[in-house]
Tab-separated table of C-alpha atoms and ligand atoms in Angstrom:
chain	number	residue	atom	x	y	z
A	1	MET	CA	17.605	29.526	31.519
A	2	SER	CA	18.614	31.236	27.938
A	3	PRO	CA	17.574	29.019	24.935
A	4	THR	CA	20.761	27.187	23.113
A	5	PRO	CA	21.081	29.605	20.153
A	6	GLN	CA	20.322	28.619	16.611
A	7	PRO	CA	23.491	26.997	15.161
A	8	THR	CA	24.240	26.918	12.150
A	9	ILE	CA	23.305	23.831	10.170
A	10	SER	CA	23.916	23.256	6.810
A	11	LEU	CA	21.861	20.691	4.546
A	12	GLN	CA	22.520	20.366	0.778
A	13	ALA	CA	19.607	18.658	-1.613
A	14	ARG	CA	22.460	16.081	-3.268
A	15	PHE	CA	19.641	13.798	-4.101
A	16	ALA	CA	16.887	16.496	-4.731
A	17	THR	CA	19.368	18.549	-7.343
A	18	ASP	CA	20.548	15.120	-9.261
A	19	LEU	CA	17.198	13.186	-9.773
A	20	PRO	CA	13.886	16.274	-9.592
A	21	GLU	CA	12.183	13.149	-11.738
A	22	LEU	CA	13.025	11.036	-8.801
A	23	SER	CA	11.644	13.727	-6.358
A	24	ILE	CA	8.603	15.128	-4.828
A	25	PRO	CA	9.355	18.458	-3.072
A	26	TRP	CA	7.732	18.044	0.326
A	27	GLN	CA	7.321	19.439	3.998
A	28	ALA	CA	6.159	17.427	7.419
A	29	GLU	CA	3.023	18.223	8.941
A	30	GLN	CA	2.655	20.184	12.035
A	31	THR	CA	3.429	18.672	15.350
A	32	PRO	CA	0.506	19.528	18.352
A	33	GLU	CA	2.470	18.988	21.586
A	34	PRO	CA	5.929	17.219	20.505
A	35	ARG	CA	8.471	16.336	22.971
A	36	LEU	CA	11.715	14.397	23.082
A	37	LEU	CA	11.748	10.530	23.932
A	38	ALA	CA	15.171	9.236	22.228
A	39	LEU	CA	18.012	11.592	21.856
A	40	ASN	CA	21.397	9.935	20.384
A	41	GLU	CA	23.240	12.547	21.820
A	42	PRO	CA	27.170	10.539	20.627
A	43	LEU	CA	25.670	10.814	17.193
A	44	ALA	CA	24.484	14.721	16.968
A	45	THR	CA	27.781	14.997	18.462
A	46	ALA	CA	29.993	13.215	15.115
A	47	LEU	CA	27.173	14.809	12.662
A	48	GLY	CA	27.956	18.826	13.806
A	49	LEU	CA	24.457	18.843	15.566
A	50	ASP	CA	24.887	20.300	19.732
A	51	PRO	CA	22.249	17.700	21.948
A	52	ASP	CA	21.997	20.462	23.891
A	53	TRP	CA	20.094	22.937	20.948
A	54	LEU	CA	18.034	20.130	20.475
A	55	ARG	CA	16.431	19.140	23.219
A	56	ASP	CA	16.060	23.242	22.990
A	57	ARG	CA	12.174	23.112	21.186
A	58	GLU	CA	13.960	24.480	18.188
A	59	GLY	CA	16.199	21.429	17.920
A	60	ILE	CA	13.232	19.709	18.179
A	61	ASP	CA	10.621	21.365	16.162
A	62	PHE	CA	14.386	20.572	13.110
A	63	LEU	CA	14.031	16.215	14.566
A	64	THR	CA	10.619	16.808	12.867
A	65	GLY	CA	11.098	18.145	9.834
A	66	THR	CA	8.285	21.451	10.988
A	67	ARG	CA	11.398	24.078	11.358
A	68	PRO	CA	13.691	23.091	9.016
A	69	PRO	CA	17.382	25.346	7.978
A	70	GLU	CA	16.098	27.542	6.235
A	71	GLN	CA	18.255	26.546	2.760
A	72	ALA	CA	16.599	22.798	3.325
A	73	ALA	CA	14.674	21.475	0.402
A	74	PRO	CA	12.900	18.558	1.736
A	75	VAL	CA	11.266	15.982	-0.453
A	76	ALA	CA	9.291	13.161	-1.059
A	77	GLN	CA	11.342	10.608	-2.815
A	78	ALA	CA	10.843	8.557	-5.439
A	79	TYR	CA	11.244	4.117	-5.330
A	80	ALA	CA	8.963	1.602	-6.928
A	81	GLY	CA	9.897	-2.100	-5.668
A	82	HIS	CA	8.945	-5.808	-5.421
A	83	GLN	CA	6.662	-6.217	-2.763
A	84	PHE	CA	6.522	-10.229	-1.186
A	85	GLY	CA	7.829	-11.007	-4.817
A	86	ALA	CA	5.243	-8.817	-6.347
A	87	TYR	CA	6.109	-5.611	-8.363
A	88	SER	CA	4.446	-1.952	-7.346
A	89	PRO	CA	5.577	0.725	-9.537
A	90	ARG	CA	5.314	3.302	-7.426
A	91	LEU	CA	5.253	3.820	-3.395
A	92	GLY	CA	7.800	6.256	-3.136
A	93	ASP	CA	8.455	7.728	0.710
A	94	GLY	CA	4.196	7.690	2.389
A	95	ARG	CA	4.996	8.730	5.900
A	96	ALA	CA	8.592	9.602	5.046
A	97	LEU	CA	10.851	13.198	3.951
A	98	LEU	CA	14.738	13.001	3.300
A	99	LEU	CA	15.846	16.364	5.031
A	100	GLY	CA	18.701	16.986	3.171
A	101	ASP	CA	22.767	15.657	3.730
A	102	LEU	CA	24.728	16.300	6.325
A	103	THR	CA	28.383	16.404	6.463
A	104	GLY	CA	29.124	13.730	9.215
A	105	PRO	CA	32.511	12.302	10.149
A	106	GLY	CA	35.299	12.107	7.866
A	107	GLY	CA	33.670	14.591	5.947
A	108	HIS	CA	31.473	11.972	4.362
A	109	HIS	CA	27.778	13.472	3.801
A	110	LEU	CA	24.708	11.444	5.536
A	111	ASP	CA	21.253	11.558	4.087
A	112	LEU	CA	18.857	12.882	7.431
A	113	HIS	CA	15.588	10.958	6.618
A	114	LEU	CA	12.123	11.178	8.533
A	115	LYS	CA	9.454	8.929	9.033
A	116	GLY	CA	5.751	9.332	10.308
A	117	SER	CA	5.746	13.005	9.306
A	118	GLY	CA	2.581	13.446	7.946
A	119	ARG	CA	1.377	11.657	4.111
A	120	THR	CA	2.633	12.413	1.549
A	121	PRO	CA	2.240	12.020	-2.573
A	122	PHE	CA	3.126	7.967	-2.319
A	123	ALA	CA	0.161	7.624	0.923
A	124	ARG	CA	-1.549	5.990	-1.093
A	125	GLY	CA	-3.658	4.617	1.743
A	126	GLY	CA	-1.937	5.375	4.468
A	127	ASP	CA	-2.241	7.902	7.352
A	128	GLY	CA	1.440	9.367	6.896
A	129	ARG	CA	1.853	8.351	10.432
A	130	ALA	CA	4.113	6.129	13.022
A	131	ALA	CA	3.781	4.996	16.200
A	132	VAL	CA	5.467	5.898	19.053
A	133	GLY	CA	6.289	2.109	19.781
A	134	PRO	CA	7.274	0.729	15.896
A	135	MET	CA	9.952	4.067	15.546
A	136	LEU	CA	11.797	3.595	19.319
A	137	ARG	CA	11.280	-0.051	18.150
A	138	GLU	CA	13.993	0.866	14.795
A	139	TYR	CA	15.508	3.345	17.013
A	140	ILE	CA	16.835	0.400	19.656
A	141	VAL	CA	17.779	-2.519	16.621
A	142	SER	CA	19.405	-0.135	14.871
A	143	GLU	CA	21.557	0.473	17.312
A	144	ALA	CA	21.935	-2.067	18.566
A	145	MET	CA	22.806	-3.752	15.246
A	146	HIS	CA	25.344	-0.792	14.552
A	147	GLY	CA	26.928	-0.948	18.068
A	148	LEU	CA	27.207	-5.390	16.505
A	149	GLY	CA	29.397	-4.083	13.755
A	150	ILE	CA	26.948	-4.281	11.225
A	151	PRO	CA	26.211	-1.872	8.393
A	152	THR	CA	22.612	-0.129	9.398
A	153	THR	CA	20.792	3.074	9.159
A	154	ARG	CA	21.034	4.783	12.728
A	155	SER	CA	18.513	6.654	14.946
A	156	LEU	CA	19.025	10.026	16.414
A	157	ALA	CA	16.230	11.038	17.716
A	158	VAL	CA	12.233	9.886	18.307
A	159	VAL	CA	10.030	12.912	18.902
A	160	ALA	CA	6.499	11.622	20.639
A	161	THR	CA	4.184	14.049	17.618
A	162	GLY	CA	1.475	14.813	20.406
A	163	ARG	CA	-1.320	13.451	17.820
A	164	THR	CA	-3.053	10.090	18.510
A	165	ILE	CA	-2.969	7.891	15.632
A	166	LEU	CA	-5.267	5.394	15.430
A	167	ARG	CA	-4.096	1.511	14.550
A	168	GLU	CA	-5.811	-2.144	14.458
A	169	GLU	CA	-5.592	-2.623	18.458
A	170	GLY	CA	-6.498	0.552	18.829
A	171	PRO	CA	-5.413	4.408	19.311
A	172	LEU	CA	-1.998	4.837	19.889
A	173	PRO	CA	0.665	7.936	19.966
A	174	GLY	CA	2.194	9.115	16.832
A	175	ALA	CA	6.141	9.747	16.856
A	176	VAL	CA	8.694	11.474	14.177
A	177	LEU	CA	11.630	9.058	13.623
A	178	ALA	CA	14.966	10.926	12.835
A	179	ARG	CA	17.118	8.703	10.901
A	180	VAL	CA	21.529	9.549	9.091
A	181	ALA	CA	22.320	6.809	6.238
A	182	SER	CA	24.798	6.930	3.622
A	183	SER	CA	21.447	7.641	1.047
A	184	HIS	CA	18.949	6.742	0.783
A	185	LEU	CA	18.933	4.562	-2.689
A	186	ARG	CA	17.145	1.432	-2.758
A	187	VAL	CA	16.769	-0.989	-5.691
A	188	GLY	CA	13.532	0.226	-5.526
A	189	SER	CA	14.828	3.808	-6.753
A	190	PHE	CA	16.739	1.707	-9.737
A	191	GLN	CA	13.079	-0.065	-10.702
A	192	TYR	CA	11.815	3.488	-11.098
A	193	ALA	CA	13.680	4.937	-12.750
A	194	ARG	CA	14.308	2.327	-15.604
A	195	ASN	CA	10.640	2.632	-16.310
A	196	LEU	CA	10.588	5.736	-16.775
A	197	ASP	CA	11.840	4.727	-19.540
A	198	ASP	CA	14.573	7.607	-20.365
A	199	PRO	CA	17.304	5.746	-20.559
A	200	ALA	CA	19.335	9.418	-18.939
A	201	ILE	CA	17.569	9.545	-15.702
A	202	LEU	CA	18.895	5.945	-14.528
A	203	ARG	CA	21.722	7.085	-16.348
A	204	ARG	CA	22.129	10.199	-13.914
A	205	LEU	CA	20.755	8.034	-11.047
A	206	ALA	CA	23.660	5.153	-11.604
A	207	ASP	CA	26.654	7.984	-11.620
A	208	HIS	CA	24.423	9.920	-8.190
A	209	ALA	CA	25.138	6.434	-6.349
A	210	LEU	CA	28.904	5.782	-8.310
A	211	ARG	CA	29.988	9.566	-6.695
A	212	ILE	CA	28.383	8.728	-3.185
A	213	HIS	CA	29.278	5.436	-2.630
A	214	HIS	CA	31.680	4.391	-4.654
A	215	PRO	CA	33.753	7.387	-6.476
A	216	GLU	CA	36.769	5.338	-7.448
A	217	ALA	CA	34.979	2.525	-9.583
A	218	ALA	CA	33.282	6.034	-11.886
A	219	GLN	CA	36.362	4.998	-13.877
A	220	ASP	CA	36.314	1.319	-14.261
A	221	ALA	CA	36.238	0.138	-17.877
A	222	GLN	CA	32.503	-0.736	-16.928
A	223	PRO	CA	31.445	1.988	-14.048
A	224	TYR	CA	28.077	0.333	-14.041
A	225	LEU	CA	28.959	-3.673	-13.355
A	226	SER	CA	31.190	-2.806	-10.979
A	227	LEU	CA	28.369	-1.119	-9.738
A	228	PHE	CA	26.087	-4.116	-9.787
A	229	ARG	CA	29.732	-6.248	-8.685
A	230	ARG	CA	29.720	-3.443	-6.074
A	231	VAL	CA	25.959	-3.266	-4.292
A	232	MET	CA	26.308	-7.367	-4.623
A	233	ALA	CA	29.490	-7.546	-2.909
A	234	ALA	CA	27.898	-5.115	-0.011
A	235	GLN	CA	24.499	-7.018	0.164
A	236	ALA	CA	26.521	-10.565	0.381
A	237	ASP	CA	28.721	-9.180	3.242
A	238	LEU	CA	25.701	-7.830	5.063
A	239	VAL	CA	23.527	-10.629	4.258
A	240	ALA	CA	26.128	-12.881	6.159
A	241	ARG	CA	26.084	-10.836	9.294
A	242	TRP	CA	22.673	-10.826	9.529
A	243	LEU	CA	22.819	-14.059	9.572
A	244	LEU	CA	25.977	-14.062	11.884
A	245	VAL	CA	24.020	-12.952	14.853
A	246	GLY	CA	20.744	-14.179	13.900
A	247	PHE	CA	18.668	-11.154	12.969
A	248	VAL	CA	15.697	-11.353	10.748
A	249	HIS	CA	14.745	-8.844	8.564
A	250	GLY	CA	11.552	-9.400	7.486
A	251	VAL	CA	10.406	-7.642	5.370
A	252	MET	CA	13.250	-7.969	1.616
A	253	ASN	CA	11.485	-6.325	0.081
A	254	THR	CA	12.796	-4.604	-2.881
A	255	ASP	CA	12.297	-1.288	-1.982
A	256	ASN	CA	13.711	-2.271	1.366
A	257	MET	CA	16.580	-3.043	-0.058
A	258	THR	CA	19.472	-0.296	0.219
A	259	ILE	CA	22.212	0.590	-2.703
A	260	SER	CA	24.956	1.540	-0.083
A	261	GLY	CA	24.888	-2.412	2.154
A	262	GLU	CA	23.330	-0.393	5.070
A	263	THR	CA	20.074	-2.095	6.775
A	264	ILE	CA	17.700	-0.177	6.589
A	265	ASP	CA	13.219	-1.139	7.818
A	266	TYR	CA	13.641	-2.262	10.883
A	267	GLY	CA	9.583	-2.801	10.646
A	268	PRO	CA	8.612	-6.724	10.955
A	269	CYS	CA	12.714	-7.758	11.593
A	270	ALA	CA	13.649	-9.619	15.393
A	271	PHE	CA	16.412	-11.604	16.718
A	272	MET	CA	16.227	-15.532	16.524
A	273	ASP	CA	16.155	-16.930	20.661
A	274	ALA	CA	16.581	-20.469	19.935
A	275	PHE	CA	18.101	-20.939	16.730
A	276	ASP	CA	15.314	-22.001	13.684
A	277	ARG	CA	17.179	-21.842	10.020
A	278	ASN	CA	12.529	-21.381	8.885
A	279	ALA	CA	12.359	-18.774	11.887
A	280	VAL	CA	9.823	-16.396	10.591
A	281	TYR	CA	8.295	-13.399	13.261
A	282	SER	CA	6.179	-11.594	10.358
A	283	SER	CA	2.242	-11.405	10.655
A	284	ILE	CA	2.355	-11.225	7.464
A	285	ASP	CA	5.094	-13.607	6.143
A	286	SER	CA	3.035	-16.619	5.832
A	287	GLY	CA	5.239	-18.651	3.613
A	288	GLY	CA	7.918	-18.090	4.652
A	289	ARG	CA	9.797	-15.631	1.920
A	290	TYR	CA	11.463	-14.082	4.221
A	291	ALA	CA	12.902	-16.403	7.156
A	292	TYR	CA	16.351	-16.616	8.927
A	293	GLY	CA	17.802	-19.477	6.027
A	294	ASN	CA	16.354	-18.349	3.003
A	295	GLN	CA	18.012	-14.598	3.595
A	296	PRO	CA	20.834	-15.772	0.659
A	297	ALA	CA	18.079	-16.062	-1.564
A	298	ILE	CA	16.477	-13.522	-1.649
A	299	ALA	CA	18.744	-10.373	-1.299
A	300	GLN	CA	19.803	-13.007	-4.879
A	301	TRP	CA	16.396	-13.092	-5.958
A	302	ASN	CA	16.621	-8.958	-5.080
A	303	LEU	CA	19.855	-8.388	-6.957
A	304	ALA	CA	18.546	-10.045	-9.740
A	305	ARG	CA	15.153	-7.103	-10.340
A	306	PHE	CA	18.654	-4.381	-9.531
A	307	ALA	CA	20.615	-5.834	-13.131
A	308	GLU	CA	17.559	-5.745	-14.691
A	309	ALA	CA	17.185	-2.576	-14.235
A	310	LEU	CA	20.442	-1.456	-14.301
A	311	LEU	CA	20.485	-3.351	-18.319
A	312	PRO	CA	19.898	-0.923	-21.078
A	313	LEU	CA	23.087	0.985	-19.445
A	314	LEU	CA	25.374	-2.281	-19.425
A	315	HIS	CA	25.590	-2.973	-23.638
A	316	GLU	CA	23.207	-1.124	-26.000
A	317	ASP	CA	22.729	-5.297	-27.273
A	318	GLN	CA	20.707	-6.132	-24.391
A	319	ASP	CA	21.672	-10.199	-24.485
A	320	GLN	CA	25.206	-8.814	-24.457
A	321	ALA	CA	23.944	-6.665	-21.631
A	322	VAL	CA	22.241	-9.913	-19.546
A	323	SER	CA	25.138	-11.668	-19.721
A	324	LEU	CA	27.544	-9.536	-18.272
A	325	VAL	CA	25.509	-8.817	-15.398
A	326	THR	CA	24.707	-13.102	-15.514
A	327	GLU	CA	27.308	-14.425	-14.821
A	328	ALA	CA	28.340	-11.342	-12.220
A	329	LEU	CA	25.249	-12.350	-10.063
A	330	GLY	CA	26.615	-16.284	-10.328
A	331	GLU	CA	29.353	-15.184	-7.390
A	332	PHE	CA	26.795	-14.474	-5.037
A	333	PRO	CA	26.391	-18.309	-3.086
A	334	ARG	CA	30.728	-18.272	-3.482
A	335	GLN	CA	30.280	-13.717	-1.728
A	336	TYR	CA	28.205	-14.733	0.242
A	337	GLY	CA	28.977	-18.500	1.576
A	338	THR	CA	32.798	-16.649	2.295
A	339	ALA	CA	31.395	-14.397	4.447
A	340	PHE	CA	29.775	-16.236	6.065
A	341	SER	CA	31.925	-19.331	6.488
A	342	ALA	CA	34.986	-16.260	7.993
A	343	GLY	CA	32.092	-15.421	10.124
A	344	MET	CA	31.424	-18.543	11.920
A	345	ARG	CA	35.088	-18.992	11.646
A	346	HIS	CA	35.342	-15.926	13.688
A	347	LYS	CA	32.067	-17.061	16.171
A	348	LEU	CA	34.482	-20.707	17.063
A	349	GLY	CA	37.534	-19.053	17.296
A	350	LEU	CA	39.373	-20.876	15.140
A	351	PRO	CA	42.837	-20.674	13.671
A	352	ALA	CA	43.353	-19.315	9.767
A	353	GLU	CA	45.133	-22.633	9.620
A	354	ALA	CA	41.779	-23.569	9.616
A	355	GLY	CA	41.566	-25.800	6.461
A	356	ASP	CA	38.083	-25.125	4.826
A	357	GLU	CA	38.244	-29.371	4.011
A	358	ALA	CA	37.943	-29.403	8.185
A	359	VAL	CA	35.367	-26.147	8.848
A	360	GLY	CA	32.842	-26.054	6.718
A	361	PRO	CA	31.686	-29.594	7.906
A	362	LEU	CA	32.137	-28.717	11.345
A	363	ILE	CA	30.039	-25.486	10.698
A	364	ASP	CA	27.148	-27.344	8.781
A	365	ASP	CA	26.971	-30.072	11.891
A	366	LEU	CA	26.513	-27.594	14.998
A	367	LEU	CA	23.873	-25.815	12.718
A	368	ALA	CA	22.529	-29.582	12.160
A	369	LEU	CA	23.491	-29.832	16.530
A	370	LEU	CA	21.736	-26.211	16.871
A	371	GLN	CA	18.192	-26.524	15.099
A	372	GLN	CA	17.608	-30.316	16.378
A	373	ASP	CA	18.145	-29.240	20.310
A	374	HIS	CA	16.427	-25.143	19.590
A	375	ILE	CA	19.129	-24.079	21.631
A	376	ASP	CA	19.331	-20.031	22.211
A	377	TYR	CA	22.040	-19.243	19.401
A	378	THR	CA	22.824	-15.880	20.873
A	379	GLN	CA	24.048	-18.109	24.215
A	380	PHE	CA	25.140	-21.131	22.739
A	381	PHE	CA	28.361	-19.080	20.779
A	382	ARG	CA	29.716	-16.724	24.309
A	383	ARG	CA	29.064	-20.263	26.538
A	384	LEU	CA	31.545	-22.357	24.007
A	385	GLY	CA	33.694	-19.088	24.368
A	386	HIS	CA	33.700	-20.217	28.039
A	387	ALA	CA	34.188	-23.573	26.858
A	388	ALA	CA	37.051	-22.538	25.300
A	389	ARG	CA	38.291	-21.445	28.380
A	390	GLY	CA	37.903	-25.609	29.915
A	391	ASP	CA	34.210	-24.327	31.420
A	392	LEU	CA	32.060	-26.997	29.815
A	393	GLY	CA	29.606	-27.946	32.097
A	394	PRO	CA	26.433	-24.501	30.889
A	395	VAL	CA	26.742	-24.940	27.444
A	396	ARG	CA	26.848	-29.179	27.313
A	397	ALA	CA	23.732	-29.312	29.735
A	398	VAL	CA	21.641	-27.242	26.965
A	399	PHE	CA	21.650	-30.568	24.647
A	400	THR	CA	19.744	-33.949	24.891
A	401	ASP	CA	22.544	-35.588	21.965
A	402	ARG	CA	25.372	-35.217	24.253
A	403	PRO	CA	27.144	-37.781	22.537
A	404	ALA	CA	27.075	-35.941	19.077
A	405	PHE	CA	27.813	-32.696	20.861
A	406	ASP	CA	30.478	-34.095	22.966
A	407	ALA	CA	32.148	-35.764	19.369
A	408	TRP	CA	31.612	-32.510	17.711
A	409	THR	CA	33.671	-30.290	20.587
A	410	GLU	CA	36.429	-32.772	20.565
A	411	ARG	CA	36.558	-31.919	15.975
A	412	TRP	CA	36.130	-28.540	17.372
A	413	GLN	CA	38.913	-27.881	20.366
A	414	SER	CA	41.649	-29.999	18.419
A	415	PHE	CA	41.621	-26.435	16.342
A	416	SER	CA	42.521	-24.783	19.909
A	417	PRO	CA	40.392	-22.030	19.862
A	418	ASP	CA	41.023	-18.534	20.900
A	419	PRO	CA	37.865	-17.977	23.526
A	420	GLU	CA	38.860	-13.371	23.101
A	421	VAL	CA	38.318	-13.803	19.240
A	422	MET	CA	35.372	-15.482	20.682
A	423	ASP	CA	33.861	-13.228	23.278
A	424	ARG	CA	34.795	-9.901	20.746
A	425	THR	CA	32.386	-12.039	18.168
A	426	ASN	CA	30.310	-13.737	19.545
A	427	PRO	CA	28.143	-10.590	21.097
A	428	VAL	CA	26.473	-11.250	25.408
A	429	TYR	CA	23.220	-8.531	24.964
A	430	ILE	CA	20.709	-8.807	21.704
A	431	PRO	CA	17.798	-7.014	21.667
A	432	ARG	CA	15.957	-9.729	23.128
A	433	ASN	CA	11.611	-10.257	21.078
A	434	HIS	CA	10.524	-10.114	24.916
A	435	LEU	CA	13.648	-6.826	26.028
A	436	VAL	CA	11.888	-4.630	22.638
A	437	GLU	CA	7.992	-5.603	23.698
A	438	GLU	CA	8.700	-5.260	27.577
A	439	ALA	CA	10.124	-1.312	26.967
A	440	LEU	CA	7.831	-0.745	24.832
A	441	ALA	CA	5.077	-1.446	25.920
A	442	ALA	CA	6.862	0.731	28.866
A	443	ALA	CA	7.198	3.818	26.243
A	444	THR	CA	3.654	3.629	25.216
A	445	ALA	CA	3.043	3.563	29.065
A	446	GLN	CA	5.324	6.760	28.887
A	447	ASP	CA	7.695	5.213	31.189
A	448	LEU	CA	10.971	5.371	28.785
A	449	GLY	CA	13.156	4.165	31.607
A	450	PRO	CA	13.117	0.200	30.293
A	451	VAL	CA	14.103	1.515	26.639
A	452	GLU	CA	17.564	3.099	28.099
A	453	ARG	CA	18.067	-0.193	29.920
A	454	LEU	CA	18.270	-1.923	27.263
A	455	LEU	CA	20.105	0.486	25.174
A	456	GLU	CA	22.819	0.980	27.109
A	457	ALA	CA	23.131	-2.872	27.220
A	458	VAL	CA	22.510	-4.080	23.837
A	459	SER	CA	24.869	0.187	22.806
A	460	ALA	CA	27.905	-1.698	23.938
A	461	PRO	CA	26.818	-5.816	23.205
A	462	PHE	CA	29.885	-7.853	23.586
A	463	ASP	CA	31.125	-6.112	26.986
A	464	GLU	CA	29.804	-8.666	29.953
A	465	ARG	CA	28.699	-6.367	32.763
A	466	PRO	CA	27.039	-7.132	36.396
A	467	GLY	CA	24.110	-5.696	35.962
A	468	LEU	CA	23.283	-6.022	33.020
A	469	GLU	CA	22.558	-10.496	33.844
A	470	ARG	CA	18.729	-10.475	32.634
A	471	TYR	CA	19.139	-8.587	29.601
A	472	ALA	CA	21.171	-11.723	28.357
A	473	GLU	CA	18.540	-14.343	29.375
A	474	GLY	CA	16.716	-16.247	27.378
A	475	PRO	CA	12.248	-15.519	26.982
A	476	PRO	CA	10.803	-16.590	29.995
A	477	GLU	CA	8.713	-20.291	29.076
A	478	ASP	CA	5.664	-18.527	28.648
A	479	PHE	CA	6.454	-15.931	26.410
A	480	GLY	CA	5.182	-18.315	23.363
A	481	ARG	CA	5.188	-17.730	19.934
A	482	TYR	CA	5.947	-14.160	19.208
A	483	ARG	CA	4.723	-12.358	15.800
A	484	THR	CA	5.811	-8.865	14.072
A	485	PHE	CA	3.672	-5.986	12.479
A	486	CYS	CA	4.384	-4.038	9.095
A	487	GLY	CA	2.809	-1.036	7.810
A	488	THR	CA	3.260	-0.333	11.726
B	1	AMP	P1	7.654	-0.624	3.750
B	1	AMP	O1	6.395	-1.412	4.500
B	1	AMP	O2	7.857	0.276	5.939
B	1	AMP	O3	8.732	-0.480	3.942
B	1	AMP	O4	6.575	0.687	3.608
B	1	AMP	C1	5.924	0.223	2.705
B	1	AMP	C2	5.559	1.355	1.378
B	1	AMP	O5	3.891	1.840	2.271
B	1	AMP	C3	6.295	3.081	1.511
B	1	AMP	O6	6.198	3.276	0.093
B	1	AMP	C4	5.826	3.426	2.534
B	1	AMP	O7	6.562	4.215	2.473
B	1	AMP	C5	4.145	3.216	2.720
B	1	AMP	N1	3.916	3.262	3.639
B	1	AMP	C6	3.848	2.465	4.544
B	1	AMP	N2	3.201	3.060	6.394
B	1	AMP	C7	2.540	4.275	5.674
B	1	AMP	C8	1.449	4.928	5.978
B	1	AMP	N3	1.232	4.755	7.454
B	1	AMP	N4	1.361	6.757	5.953
B	1	AMP	C9	1.240	6.166	3.993
B	1	AMP	N5	1.870	5.286	3.822
B	1	AMP	C10	2.683	4.688	3.958
B	2	MG	MG1	10.146	0.717	3.903
């Protein structure tokens, strides 16, 4: 069979061109024996990339960054960040590269970015590499988030490099993940630019962000305050969506918070099974800083760091700049609360006429019941949809305090909840921890079947299908306490 001809791939370099001070030109390291493990064909096609070509050697080398298109100018991006509250002035892409930007659906530009592509000048002590398991984990969870309608970076491909890498657990197969995002600008990018002490660079970064994400705001009387407000609104909405599906990001450092409002960096993240406001999965988050219920407060804290970075652009008088942005930041809790309760209304199938004064307590009381009985969050809402159709038995059976649940149900039913809305809002399939672990263990042992089947389930999470029953079930009794790891 003759190889698929190389397509013309036009990769632009909008970030490297606009912000050379935040870019280090760099190349991916060679891969001894690359093997394609996962390819997102619909995404590839939407990006104008031929899936058949990507499966060939030339395409695989494109996906690992080892054979970039001729005019491409790959860079490692500089950023800073607060990690667990402590400031690191220089983080940056230690094991990642921005290959360039592609024209995506609707003519929008999308960054093509690699993870695990070798050490860069930002690598510090790291080896610049990534293991098959964590890269497939990012692939699965980001595609699940996309299926759930939550803004996220998307995964294009995972390629095993053929190199063995060393981790605490022992030797593991190495991999490179190719992902796309509307940009890879982070709060930490602004913190880094602010530290350069040259307001012209900071302004250029803010103009770049406005051009990419909010071109309409560039004409506002105060474009940089507009930028702040819009990033805040996007993050309030994003974090509300996380809580609505039971997602715990796990490492909400400011370098892992995007300007676009897309979820980024699926390291120690997890979906909770039993509802628990204090759910923490990351092995290093011993204080619970990034616990499920803390995520809105942390998002606001991170946005305060973003605000500090923007101060020189907001007003020449520092006090005035502070007061402008403090007032804006004060809006966060209300914006988050509005987004969360709007989402909960859908989850509960409530009509628009139901007043906030009744709905607020209805939500709070329900969450208290779920917490008290450690109820499986995803199953509960899906089964509540059956209850809205008259089948109350299965959802009622999981509560110990039945009188309390019955009293709550009576209030909820008085709004005549709409089961159709509930079925479109409450997923059947999420990437549950035991399923992800099972799939990754198989993939590490070279069996990709379980990853493919899990992806099939979570890519269409609202659409209940025969044969996928086990993907809707809770964890087995002996699954135990789940732990995730970063820096993998
Ligand atoms: P993360 O926790 O994945 O968001 O990464 C935090 C920082 O550590 C970033 O600057 C990464 O580029 C860097 N980093 C993480 N793992 C590695 C690695 N294996 N080699 C080099 N740098 C790494
Ligand atoms: Mg990161």
